[in-house]
mmCIF file of C-alpha atoms in Angstrom:
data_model
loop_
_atom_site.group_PDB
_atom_site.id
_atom_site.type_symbol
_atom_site.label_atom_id
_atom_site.label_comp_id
_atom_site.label_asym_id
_atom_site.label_seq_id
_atom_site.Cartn_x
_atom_site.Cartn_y
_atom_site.Cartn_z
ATOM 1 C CA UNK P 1 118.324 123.333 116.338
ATOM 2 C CA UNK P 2 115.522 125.121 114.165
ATOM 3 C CA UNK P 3 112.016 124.015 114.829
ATOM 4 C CA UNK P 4 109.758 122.692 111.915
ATOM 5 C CA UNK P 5 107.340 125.542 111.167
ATOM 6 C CA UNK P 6 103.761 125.442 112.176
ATOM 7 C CA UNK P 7 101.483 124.217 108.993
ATOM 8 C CA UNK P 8 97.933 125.029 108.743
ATOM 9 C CA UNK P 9 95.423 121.957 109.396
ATOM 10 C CA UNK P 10 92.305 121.474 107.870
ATOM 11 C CA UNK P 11 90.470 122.953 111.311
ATOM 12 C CA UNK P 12 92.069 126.176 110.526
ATOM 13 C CA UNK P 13 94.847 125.713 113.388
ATOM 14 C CA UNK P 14 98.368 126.940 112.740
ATOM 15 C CA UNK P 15 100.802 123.698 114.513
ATOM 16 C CA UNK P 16 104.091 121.778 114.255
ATOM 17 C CA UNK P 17 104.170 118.533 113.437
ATOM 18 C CA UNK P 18 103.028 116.244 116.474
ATOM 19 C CA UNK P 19 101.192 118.626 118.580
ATOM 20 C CA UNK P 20 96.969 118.532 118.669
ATOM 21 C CA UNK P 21 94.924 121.296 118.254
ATOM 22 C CA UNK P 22 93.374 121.830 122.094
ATOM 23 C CA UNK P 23 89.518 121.649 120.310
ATOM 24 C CA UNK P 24 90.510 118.107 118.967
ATOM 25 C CA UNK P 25 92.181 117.335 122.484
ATOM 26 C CA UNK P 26 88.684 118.203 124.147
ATOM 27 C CA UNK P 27 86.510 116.263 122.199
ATOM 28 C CA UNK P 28 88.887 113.161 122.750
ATOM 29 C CA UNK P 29 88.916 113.720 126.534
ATOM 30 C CA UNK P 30 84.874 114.004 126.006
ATOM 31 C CA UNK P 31 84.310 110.682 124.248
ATOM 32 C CA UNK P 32 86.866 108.711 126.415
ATOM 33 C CA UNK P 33 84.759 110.051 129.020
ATOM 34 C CA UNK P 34 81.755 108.825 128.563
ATOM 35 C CA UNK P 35 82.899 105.646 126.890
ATOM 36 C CA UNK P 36 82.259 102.448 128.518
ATOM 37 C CA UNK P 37 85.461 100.494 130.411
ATOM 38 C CA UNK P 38 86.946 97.469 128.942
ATOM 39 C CA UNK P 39 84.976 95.007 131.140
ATOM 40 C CA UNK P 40 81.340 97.278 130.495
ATOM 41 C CA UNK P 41 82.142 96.432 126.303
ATOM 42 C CA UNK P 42 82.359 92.560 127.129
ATOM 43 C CA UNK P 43 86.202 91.780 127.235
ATOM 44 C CA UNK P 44 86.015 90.136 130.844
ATOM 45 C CA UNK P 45 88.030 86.931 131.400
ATOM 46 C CA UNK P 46 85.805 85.081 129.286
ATOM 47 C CA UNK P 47 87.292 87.116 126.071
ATOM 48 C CA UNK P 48 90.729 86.461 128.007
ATOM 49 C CA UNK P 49 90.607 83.108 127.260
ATOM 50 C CA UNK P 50 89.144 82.672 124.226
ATOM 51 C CA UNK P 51 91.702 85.852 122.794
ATOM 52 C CA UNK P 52 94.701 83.513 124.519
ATOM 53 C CA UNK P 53 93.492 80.517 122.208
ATOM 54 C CA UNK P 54 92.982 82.399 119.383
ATOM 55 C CA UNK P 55 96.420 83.905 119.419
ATOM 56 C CA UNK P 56 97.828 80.480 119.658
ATOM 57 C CA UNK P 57 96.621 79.425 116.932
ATOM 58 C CA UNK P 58 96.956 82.595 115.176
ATOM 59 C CA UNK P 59 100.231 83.567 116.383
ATOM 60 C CA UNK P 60 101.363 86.065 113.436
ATOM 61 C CA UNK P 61 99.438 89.487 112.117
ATOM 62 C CA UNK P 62 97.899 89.195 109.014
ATOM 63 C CA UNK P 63 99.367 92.366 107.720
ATOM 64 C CA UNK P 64 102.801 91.559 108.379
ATOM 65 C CA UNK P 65 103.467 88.545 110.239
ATOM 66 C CA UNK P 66 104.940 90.119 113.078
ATOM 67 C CA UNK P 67 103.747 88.278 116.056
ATOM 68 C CA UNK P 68 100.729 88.908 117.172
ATOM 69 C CA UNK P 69 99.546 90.389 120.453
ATOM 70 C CA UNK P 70 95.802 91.764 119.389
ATOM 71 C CA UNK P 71 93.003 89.694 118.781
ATOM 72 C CA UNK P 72 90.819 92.698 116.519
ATOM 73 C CA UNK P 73 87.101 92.224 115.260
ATOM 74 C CA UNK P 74 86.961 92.706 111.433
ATOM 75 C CA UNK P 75 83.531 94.040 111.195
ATOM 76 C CA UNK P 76 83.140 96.275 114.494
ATOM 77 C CA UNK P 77 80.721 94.554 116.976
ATOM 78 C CA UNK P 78 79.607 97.674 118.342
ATOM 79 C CA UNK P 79 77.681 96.151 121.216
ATOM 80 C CA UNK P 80 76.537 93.374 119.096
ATOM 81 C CA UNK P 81 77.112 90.267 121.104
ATOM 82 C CA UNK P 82 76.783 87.781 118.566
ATOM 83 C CA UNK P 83 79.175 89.643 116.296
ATOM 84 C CA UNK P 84 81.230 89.567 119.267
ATOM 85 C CA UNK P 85 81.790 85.985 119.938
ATOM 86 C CA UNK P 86 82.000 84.809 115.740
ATOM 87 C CA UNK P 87 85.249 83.360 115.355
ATOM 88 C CA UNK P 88 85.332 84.212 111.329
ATOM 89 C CA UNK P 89 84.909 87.745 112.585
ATOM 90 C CA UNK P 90 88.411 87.886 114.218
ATOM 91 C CA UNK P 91 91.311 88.606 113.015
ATOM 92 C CA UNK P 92 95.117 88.483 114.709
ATOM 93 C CA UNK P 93 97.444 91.661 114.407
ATOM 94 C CA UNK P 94 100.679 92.905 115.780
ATOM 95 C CA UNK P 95 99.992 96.089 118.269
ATOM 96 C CA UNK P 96 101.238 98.112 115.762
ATOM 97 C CA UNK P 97 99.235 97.267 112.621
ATOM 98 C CA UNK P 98 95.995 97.854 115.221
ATOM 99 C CA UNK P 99 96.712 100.840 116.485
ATOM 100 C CA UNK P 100 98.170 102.401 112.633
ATOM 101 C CA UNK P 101 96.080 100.950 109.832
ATOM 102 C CA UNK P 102 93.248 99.179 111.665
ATOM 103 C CA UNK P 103 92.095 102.236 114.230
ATOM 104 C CA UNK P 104 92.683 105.078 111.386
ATOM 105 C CA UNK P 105 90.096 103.153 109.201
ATOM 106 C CA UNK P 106 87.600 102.825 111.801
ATOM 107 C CA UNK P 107 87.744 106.344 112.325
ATOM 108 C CA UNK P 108 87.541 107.039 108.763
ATOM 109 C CA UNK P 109 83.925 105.151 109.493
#
């Protein structure tokens, strides 16, 4: 079966369609590095519980009402602790609609 052909990306790298150009791959790998774990950005048990009661009474995504699995921070907290813990700042969404629409427009930020 014939392979797609390689298109040119805006970096100036000739790929097919799914594969990463290995400068994009590196800086990735660098800021995963030296980004801080799960329990380091404040979602310890304490967000456990709190994301468990949210998602009960939020139990469908407010993009598409697919059941919801995430609880997501409208306006990024970025550290901010207080933005953290606001209630009107959180939002319910499926895994998908996160990790599509909601990730792509924070790195569009």
């Amino acid at each position: 079966m014939p392979q797609k052909p390689r298109s040119l990306r805006s970096c100036g790298c000739l790929l097919r369609p799914g594969e990463e150009c290995e400068h994009i791959k590196a800086a990735k790998a660098k800021r995963d590095k030296q980004r801080q774990n799960a329990k380091e950005r404040g979602y310890d048990a304490q967000w456990q519980r709190a994301r468990r009661l949210f998602l009960a009474e939020h139990p469908q995504c407010v993009r598409c009402g697919h059941p919801a699995s995430v609880v997501d921070h409208i306006k990024p907290h970025r550290g901010n602790r207080r933005l953290f813990w606001l209630r009107s700042n959180w939002q319910a969404l499926c895994t998908k609609c996160h990790n599509s629409w909601k990730q792509s427009f924070e790195r569009k930020k």
